[in-house]
PDB file of C-alpha atoms in Angstrom:
ATOM      1  CA  UNK U   1     -75.043-123.054-168.134  1.00  0.00           C
ATOM      2  CA  UNK U   2     -72.158-124.028-170.405  1.00  0.00           C
ATOM      3  CA  UNK U   3     -74.617-124.524-173.266  1.00  0.00           C
ATOM      4  CA  UNK U   4     -76.168-121.121-172.572  1.00  0.00           C
ATOM      5  CA  UNK U   5     -72.707-119.553-172.451  1.00  0.00           C
ATOM      6  CA  UNK U   6     -71.788-121.047-175.830  1.00  0.00           C
ATOM      7  CA  UNK U   7     -75.055-119.834-177.309  1.00  0.00           C
ATOM      8  CA  UNK U   8     -74.472-116.306-176.080  1.00  0.00           C
ATOM      9  CA  UNK U   9     -70.915-116.312-177.421  1.00  0.00           C
ATOM     10  CA  UNK U  10     -72.166-117.612-180.755  1.00  0.00           C
ATOM     11  CA  UNK U  11     -74.804-114.880-180.912  1.00  0.00           C
ATOM     12  CA  UNK U  12     -72.220-112.205-180.146  1.00  0.00           C
ATOM     13  CA  UNK U  13     -69.858-113.610-182.771  1.00  0.00           C
ATOM     14  CA  UNK U  14     -72.607-113.674-185.379  1.00  0.00           C
ATOM     15  CA  UNK U  15     -73.662-110.141-184.519  1.00  0.00           C
ATOM     16  CA  UNK U  16     -70.088-108.867-184.728  1.00  0.00           C
ATOM     17  CA  UNK U  17     -69.500-110.644-188.030  1.00  0.00           C
ATOM     18  CA  UNK U  18     -72.626-109.095-189.548  1.00  0.00           C
ATOM     19  CA  UNK U  19     -71.639-105.668-188.245  1.00  0.00           C
ATOM     20  CA  UNK U  20     -68.116-105.916-189.641  1.00  0.00           C
ATOM     21  CA  UNK U  21     -69.352-106.989-193.072  1.00  0.00           C
ATOM     22  CA  UNK U  22     -71.983-104.241-193.140  1.00  0.00           C
ATOM     23  CA  UNK U  23     -69.538-101.521-192.122  1.00  0.00           C
ATOM     24  CA  UNK U  24     -67.096-102.596-194.818  1.00  0.00           C
ATOM     25  CA  UNK U  25     -69.805-102.516-197.496  1.00  0.00           C
ATOM     26  CA  UNK U  26     -71.190 -99.171-196.347  1.00  0.00           C
ATOM     27  CA  UNK U  27     -67.753 -97.530-196.341  1.00  0.00           C
ATOM     28  CA  UNK U  28     -66.845 -99.027-199.700  1.00  0.00           C
ATOM     29  CA  UNK U  29     -70.074 -98.322-201.590  1.00  0.00           C
ATOM     30  CA  UNK U  30     -72.015 -95.820-199.500  1.00  0.00           C
ATOM     31  CA  UNK U  31     -74.782 -96.475-196.999  1.00  0.00           C
ATOM     32  CA  UNK U  32     -77.692 -95.771-199.341  1.00  0.00           C
ATOM     33  CA  UNK U  33     -76.298 -97.995-202.098  1.00  0.00           C
ATOM     34  CA  UNK U  34     -76.190-101.151-199.958  1.00  0.00           C
ATOM     35  CA  UNK U  35     -79.284-103.183-199.085  1.00  0.00           C
ATOM     36  CA  UNK U  36     -79.831-105.342-196.023  1.00  0.00           C
ATOM     37  CA  UNK U  37     -80.196-108.322-198.341  1.00  0.00           C
ATOM     38  CA  UNK U  38     -76.726-107.652-199.723  1.00  0.00           C
ATOM     39  CA  UNK U  39     -75.328-107.463-196.201  1.00  0.00           C
ATOM     40  CA  UNK U  40     -76.986-110.787-195.328  1.00  0.00           C
ATOM     41  CA  UNK U  41     -75.598-112.450-198.447  1.00  0.00           C
ATOM     42  CA  UNK U  42     -72.074-111.155-197.816  1.00  0.00           C
ATOM     43  CA  UNK U  43     -72.250-112.287-194.170  1.00  0.00           C
ATOM     44  CA  UNK U  44     -73.688-115.669-195.230  1.00  0.00           C
ATOM     45  CA  UNK U  45     -76.774-115.364-193.044  1.00  0.00           C
ATOM     46  CA  UNK U  46     -80.494-114.982-193.639  1.00  0.00           C
ATOM     47  CA  UNK U  47     -82.020-111.519-193.907  1.00  0.00           C
ATOM     48  CA  UNK U  48     -84.149-112.277-190.845  1.00  0.00           C
ATOM     49  CA  UNK U  49     -80.974-113.085-188.908  1.00  0.00           C
ATOM     50  CA  UNK U  50     -79.706-109.602-189.667  1.00  0.00           C
ATOM     51  CA  UNK U  51     -82.934-108.063-188.392  1.00  0.00           C
ATOM     52  CA  UNK U  52     -82.848-110.274-185.298  1.00  0.00           C
ATOM     53  CA  UNK U  53     -79.649-108.502-184.308  1.00  0.00           C
ATOM     54  CA  UNK U  54     -80.239-105.085-185.865  1.00  0.00           C
ATOM     55  CA  UNK U  55     -83.828-103.726-185.946  1.00  0.00           C
ATOM     56  CA  UNK U  56     -83.019-101.136-188.627  1.00  0.00           C
ATOM     57  CA  UNK U  57     -80.451-100.644-191.363  1.00  0.00           C
ATOM     58  CA  UNK U  58     -79.077 -97.630-189.471  1.00  0.00           C
ATOM     59  CA  UNK U  59     -78.406 -99.891-186.473  1.00  0.00           C
ATOM     60  CA  UNK U  60     -76.072-101.890-188.702  1.00  0.00           C
ATOM     61  CA  UNK U  61     -73.934 -98.802-189.124  1.00  0.00           C
ATOM     62  CA  UNK U  62     -74.188 -97.297-185.647  1.00  0.00           C
ATOM     63  CA  UNK U  63     -73.469-100.597-183.922  1.00  0.00           C
ATOM     64  CA  UNK U  64     -72.732 -99.096-180.519  1.00  0.00           C
ATOM     65  CA  UNK U  65     -74.773 -97.110-178.029  1.00  0.00           C
ATOM     66  CA  UNK U  66     -72.016 -96.052-175.657  1.00  0.00           C
ATOM     67  CA  UNK U  67     -71.235 -92.790-177.384  1.00  0.00           C
ATOM     68  CA  UNK U  68     -74.674 -91.367-176.657  1.00  0.00           C
ATOM     69  CA  UNK U  69     -75.668 -93.246-173.472  1.00  0.00           C
ATOM     70  CA  UNK U  70     -72.188 -93.370-171.931  1.00  0.00           C
ATOM     71  CA  UNK U  71     -71.893 -89.730-170.795  1.00  0.00           C
ATOM     72  CA  UNK U  72     -75.082 -89.909-168.725  1.00  0.00           C
ATOM     73  CA  UNK U  73     -73.958 -93.191-167.187  1.00  0.00           C
ATOM     74  CA  UNK U  74     -70.578 -91.687-166.305  1.00  0.00           C
ATOM     75  CA  UNK U  75     -72.332 -88.785-164.570  1.00  0.00           C
ATOM     76  CA  UNK U  76     -74.640 -91.175-162.728  1.00  0.00           C
ATOM     77  CA  UNK U  77     -71.663 -93.017-161.281  1.00  0.00           C
ATOM     78  CA  UNK U  78     -69.902 -89.916-159.949  1.00  0.00           C
ATOM     79  CA  UNK U  79     -69.963 -89.203-156.243  1.00  0.00           C
ATOM     80  CA  UNK U  80     -71.603 -86.015-154.917  1.00  0.00           C
ATOM     81  CA  UNK U  81     -69.130 -83.167-155.122  1.00  0.00           C
ATOM     82  CA  UNK U  82     -67.083 -84.684-157.957  1.00  0.00           C
ATOM     83  CA  UNK U  83     -66.237 -82.420-160.878  1.00  0.00           C
ATOM     84  CA  UNK U  84     -68.717 -83.346-163.620  1.00  0.00           C
ATOM     85  CA  UNK U  85     -66.629 -81.866-166.433  1.00  0.00           C
ATOM     86  CA  UNK U  86     -63.576 -83.825-165.290  1.00  0.00           C
ATOM     87  CA  UNK U  87     -65.700 -86.961-165.130  1.00  0.00           C
ATOM     88  CA  UNK U  88     -66.896 -86.384-168.696  1.00  0.00           C
ATOM     89  CA  UNK U  89     -63.342 -85.741-169.854  1.00  0.00           C
ATOM     90  CA  UNK U  90     -62.076 -88.991-168.341  1.00  0.00           C
ATOM     91  CA  UNK U  91     -65.010 -90.911-169.803  1.00  0.00           C
ATOM     92  CA  UNK U  92     -64.471 -89.461-173.267  1.00  0.00           C
ATOM     93  CA  UNK U  93     -60.710 -89.972-173.186  1.00  0.00           C
ATOM     94  CA  UNK U  94     -61.080 -93.581-172.096  1.00  0.00           C
ATOM     95  CA  UNK U  95     -63.652 -94.400-174.760  1.00  0.00           C
ATOM     96  CA  UNK U  96     -61.664 -92.867-177.613  1.00  0.00           C
ATOM     97  CA  UNK U  97     -58.355 -94.362-176.482  1.00  0.00           C
ATOM     98  CA  UNK U  98     -59.908 -97.835-176.296  1.00  0.00           C
ATOM     99  CA  UNK U  99     -61.272 -97.432-179.809  1.00  0.00           C
ATOM    100  CA  UNK U 100     -57.933 -96.226-181.102  1.00  0.00           C
ATOM    101  CA  UNK U 101     -55.974 -99.066-179.505  1.00  0.00           C
ATOM    102  CA  UNK U 102     -58.489-101.698-180.658  1.00  0.00           C
ATOM    103  CA  UNK U 103     -58.373-100.430-184.235  1.00  0.00           C
ATOM    104  CA  UNK U 104     -61.937 -99.094-184.290  1.00  0.00           C
ATOM    105  CA  UNK U 105     -60.650 -95.679-185.378  1.00  0.00           C
ATOM    106  CA  UNK U 106     -58.567 -97.155-188.206  1.00  0.00           C
ATOM    107  CA  UNK U 107     -61.212 -96.127-190.744  1.00  0.00           C
ATOM    108  CA  UNK U 108     -62.514 -93.066-188.894  1.00  0.00           C
ATOM    109  CA  UNK U 109     -62.133 -90.664-191.834  1.00  0.00           C
ATOM    110  CA  UNK U 110     -64.013 -93.040-194.151  1.00  0.00           C
ATOM    111  CA  UNK U 111     -66.600 -93.707-191.445  1.00  0.00           C
ATOM    112  CA  UNK U 112     -67.389 -90.018-190.983  1.00  0.00           C
ATOM    113  CA  UNK U 113     -67.421 -89.419-194.738  1.00  0.00           C
ATOM    114  CA  UNK U 114     -69.975 -92.213-195.135  1.00  0.00           C
ATOM    115  CA  UNK U 115     -72.218 -90.495-192.585  1.00  0.00           C
ATOM    116  CA  UNK U 116     -71.901 -87.116-194.278  1.00  0.00           C
ATOM    117  CA  UNK U 117     -72.890 -88.596-197.642  1.00  0.00           C
ATOM    118  CA  UNK U 118     -76.096 -90.204-196.328  1.00  0.00           C
ATOM    119  CA  UNK U 119     -79.170 -88.189-195.295  1.00  0.00           C
ATOM    120  CA  UNK U 120     -80.455 -91.229-193.387  1.00  0.00           C
ATOM    121  CA  UNK U 121     -77.261 -91.534-191.327  1.00  0.00           C
ATOM    122  CA  UNK U 122     -77.085 -87.804-190.701  1.00  0.00           C
ATOM    123  CA  UNK U 123     -80.654 -87.885-189.383  1.00  0.00           C
ATOM    124  CA  UNK U 124     -79.909 -90.898-187.183  1.00  0.00           C
ATOM    125  CA  UNK U 125     -76.752 -89.331-185.761  1.00  0.00           C
ATOM    126  CA  UNK U 126     -78.665 -86.136-185.013  1.00  0.00           C
ATOM    127  CA  UNK U 127     -81.385 -88.128-183.262  1.00  0.00           C
ATOM    128  CA  UNK U 128     -78.802 -90.010-181.178  1.00  0.00           C
ATOM    129  CA  UNK U 129     -77.037 -86.768-180.271  1.00  0.00           C
ATOM    130  CA  UNK U 130     -80.340 -85.267-179.120  1.00  0.00           C
ATOM    131  CA  UNK U 131     -81.016 -88.368-177.007  1.00  0.00           C
ATOM    132  CA  UNK U 132     -77.532 -88.055-175.514  1.00  0.00           C
ATOM    133  CA  UNK U 133     -78.226 -84.487-174.404  1.00  0.00           C
ATOM    134  CA  UNK U 134     -81.645 -85.409-172.990  1.00  0.00           C
ATOM    135  CA  UNK U 135     -80.150 -88.275-170.982  1.00  0.00           C
ATOM    136  CA  UNK U 136     -77.377 -86.039-169.673  1.00  0.00           C
ATOM    137  CA  UNK U 137     -79.798 -83.309-168.614  1.00  0.00           C
ATOM    138  CA  UNK U 138     -82.038 -85.785-166.786  1.00  0.00           C
ATOM    139  CA  UNK U 139     -79.065 -87.390-165.032  1.00  0.00           C
ATOM    140  CA  UNK U 140     -77.535 -84.059-164.030  1.00  0.00           C
ATOM    141  CA  UNK U 141     -80.817 -82.929-162.481  1.00  0.00           C
ATOM    142  CA  UNK U 142     -81.216 -86.237-160.631  1.00  0.00           C
ATOM    143  CA  UNK U 143     -77.680 -85.950-159.289  1.00  0.00           C
ATOM    144  CA  UNK U 144     -78.005 -82.369-158.085  1.00  0.00           C
ATOM    145  CA  UNK U 145     -81.457 -81.113-157.110  1.00  0.00           C
ATOM    146  CA  UNK U 146     -80.031 -77.599-156.725  1.00  0.00           C
ATOM    147  CA  UNK U 147     -78.836 -77.452-160.316  1.00  0.00           C
ATOM    148  CA  UNK U 148     -80.928 -75.198-162.529  1.00  0.00           C
ATOM    149  CA  UNK U 149     -82.337 -76.900-165.659  1.00  0.00           C
ATOM    150  CA  UNK U 150     -80.751 -74.115-167.723  1.00  0.00           C
ATOM    151  CA  UNK U 151     -77.296 -75.082-166.455  1.00  0.00           C
ATOM    152  CA  UNK U 152     -77.951 -78.787-167.023  1.00  0.00           C
ATOM    153  CA  UNK U 153     -78.931 -78.097-170.620  1.00  0.00           C
ATOM    154  CA  UNK U 154     -75.880 -75.898-171.084  1.00  0.00           C
ATOM    155  CA  UNK U 155     -73.498 -78.579-169.770  1.00  0.00           C
ATOM    156  CA  UNK U 156     -75.044 -81.185-172.053  1.00  0.00           C
ATOM    157  CA  UNK U 157     -74.954 -78.875-175.067  1.00  0.00           C
ATOM    158  CA  UNK U 158     -71.320 -77.951-174.430  1.00  0.00           C
ATOM    159  CA  UNK U 159     -70.348 -81.608-174.180  1.00  0.00           C
ATOM    160  CA  UNK U 160     -72.149 -82.361-177.449  1.00  0.00           C
ATOM    161  CA  UNK U 161     -70.330 -79.469-179.133  1.00  0.00           C
ATOM    162  CA  UNK U 162     -66.993 -80.655-177.754  1.00  0.00           C
ATOM    163  CA  UNK U 163     -67.669 -84.142-179.053  1.00  0.00           C
ATOM    164  CA  UNK U 164     -68.441 -82.798-182.527  1.00  0.00           C
ATOM    165  CA  UNK U 165     -65.256 -80.713-182.632  1.00  0.00           C
ATOM    166  CA  UNK U 166     -63.113 -83.615-181.455  1.00  0.00           C
ATOM    167  CA  UNK U 167     -64.619 -86.000-184.013  1.00  0.00           C
ATOM    168  CA  UNK U 168     -63.569 -83.624-186.786  1.00  0.00           C
ATOM    169  CA  UNK U 169     -60.104 -83.396-185.249  1.00  0.00           C
ATOM    170  CA  UNK U 170     -59.739 -87.182-185.147  1.00  0.00           C
ATOM    171  CA  UNK U 171     -60.624 -87.415-188.831  1.00  0.00           C
ATOM    172  CA  UNK U 172     -57.815 -84.941-189.489  1.00  0.00           C
ATOM    173  CA  UNK U 173     -54.982 -86.630-187.621  1.00  0.00           C
ATOM    174  CA  UNK U 174     -55.929 -90.342-187.591  1.00  0.00           C
ATOM    175  CA  UNK U 175     -55.063 -91.822-191.013  1.00  0.00           C
ATOM    176  CA  UNK U 176     -56.921 -94.788-192.421  1.00  0.00           C
ATOM    177  CA  UNK U 177     -55.303 -98.067-191.334  1.00  0.00           C
ATOM    178  CA  UNK U 178     -52.585 -96.411-189.235  1.00  0.00           C
ATOM    179  CA  UNK U 179     -49.290 -98.118-188.480  1.00  0.00           C
ATOM    180  CA  UNK U 180     -48.085 -98.702-184.925  1.00  0.00           C
ATOM    181  CA  UNK U 181     -46.046 -95.512-185.057  1.00  0.00           C
ATOM    182  CA  UNK U 182     -49.030 -93.554-186.351  1.00  0.00           C
ATOM    183  CA  UNK U 183     -51.248 -94.991-183.607  1.00  0.00           C
ATOM    184  CA  UNK U 184     -48.758 -93.839-180.983  1.00  0.00           C
ATOM    185  CA  UNK U 185     -48.636 -90.377-182.546  1.00  0.00           C
ATOM    186  CA  UNK U 186     -52.427 -90.242-182.784  1.00  0.00           C
ATOM    187  CA  UNK U 187     -52.699 -91.246-179.127  1.00  0.00           C
ATOM    188  CA  UNK U 188     -50.560 -88.260-178.117  1.00  0.00           C
ATOM    189  CA  UNK U 189     -52.457 -85.912-180.411  1.00  0.00           C
ATOM    190  CA  UNK U 190     -55.708 -87.302-179.037  1.00  0.00           C
ATOM    191  CA  UNK U 191     -54.744 -86.530-175.455  1.00  0.00           C
ATOM    192  CA  UNK U 192     -53.654 -83.005-176.354  1.00  0.00           C
ATOM    193  CA  UNK U 193     -56.883 -82.300-178.259  1.00  0.00           C
ATOM    194  CA  UNK U 194     -59.105 -83.647-175.477  1.00  0.00           C
ATOM    195  CA  UNK U 195     -57.198 -81.702-172.829  1.00  0.00           C
ATOM    196  CA  UNK U 196     -57.511 -78.489-174.845  1.00  0.00           C
ATOM    197  CA  UNK U 197     -61.233 -78.853-175.470  1.00  0.00           C
ATOM    198  CA  UNK U 198     -62.145 -79.799-171.905  1.00  0.00           C
ATOM    199  CA  UNK U 199     -59.933 -77.056-170.499  1.00  0.00           C
ATOM    200  CA  UNK U 200     -62.150 -74.631-172.396  1.00  0.00           C
ATOM    201  CA  UNK U 201     -65.239 -76.320-170.927  1.00  0.00           C
ATOM    202  CA  UNK U 202     -63.738 -75.813-167.470  1.00  0.00           C
ATOM    203  CA  UNK U 203     -62.700 -72.176-167.845  1.00  0.00           C
ATOM    204  CA  UNK U 204     -64.513 -70.789-170.873  1.00  0.00           C
ATOM    205  CA  UNK U 205     -63.186 -68.998-173.916  1.00  0.00           C
ATOM    206  CA  UNK U 206     -60.689 -66.569-172.402  1.00  0.00           C
ATOM    207  CA  UNK U 207     -57.340 -65.289-173.642  1.00  0.00           C
ATOM    208  CA  UNK U 208     -55.643 -67.654-171.175  1.00  0.00           C
ATOM    209  CA  UNK U 209     -57.395 -70.735-172.550  1.00  0.00           C
ATOM    210  CA  UNK U 210     -55.160 -73.095-174.590  1.00  0.00           C
ATOM    211  CA  UNK U 211     -55.099 -72.416-178.313  1.00  0.00           C
TER     212      UNK U 211
END
């Protein structure tokens, strides 16, 4: 079991190393300008090793499934009668705060710019966003048999829209490679932005909703 544990840790370390190298190259040169062979060379591994961990080049960039599978899982874990919107808010806030504190948002502006400059990444992000909504709708209907499919689709679509708005907001107030002081400021701005957006999801666009 110790041998198996070491092997698994080694695999995770190799995967993370490849991902880090790939992300750096993609942000520096653009996704479409970098080949998988170049990523393998920079990471000092074989091309097949890259594909063993990442089936497609897009997987090298979007090296995390939680953002599109996480919301449905959060809904699935809620107890009957719990506020779904509040559950989604807490899930989103936790995920973004963890990324901010771990440094994963340190290059957020460059990360989003890289996506916007690549048709392949834009298409992949759109596909993942559609999958996120489909998973949410299915989970909402499983959780509440009385919920109309129209309402399930609306909840999922509103969450997807909120996510898109917040991503743009993060790119605005989270500088590249923020200092400790800037991280603390971004954390406060993050909480305010998330609270504002999810308050609107709770109560709708009314004159009393936060600006």
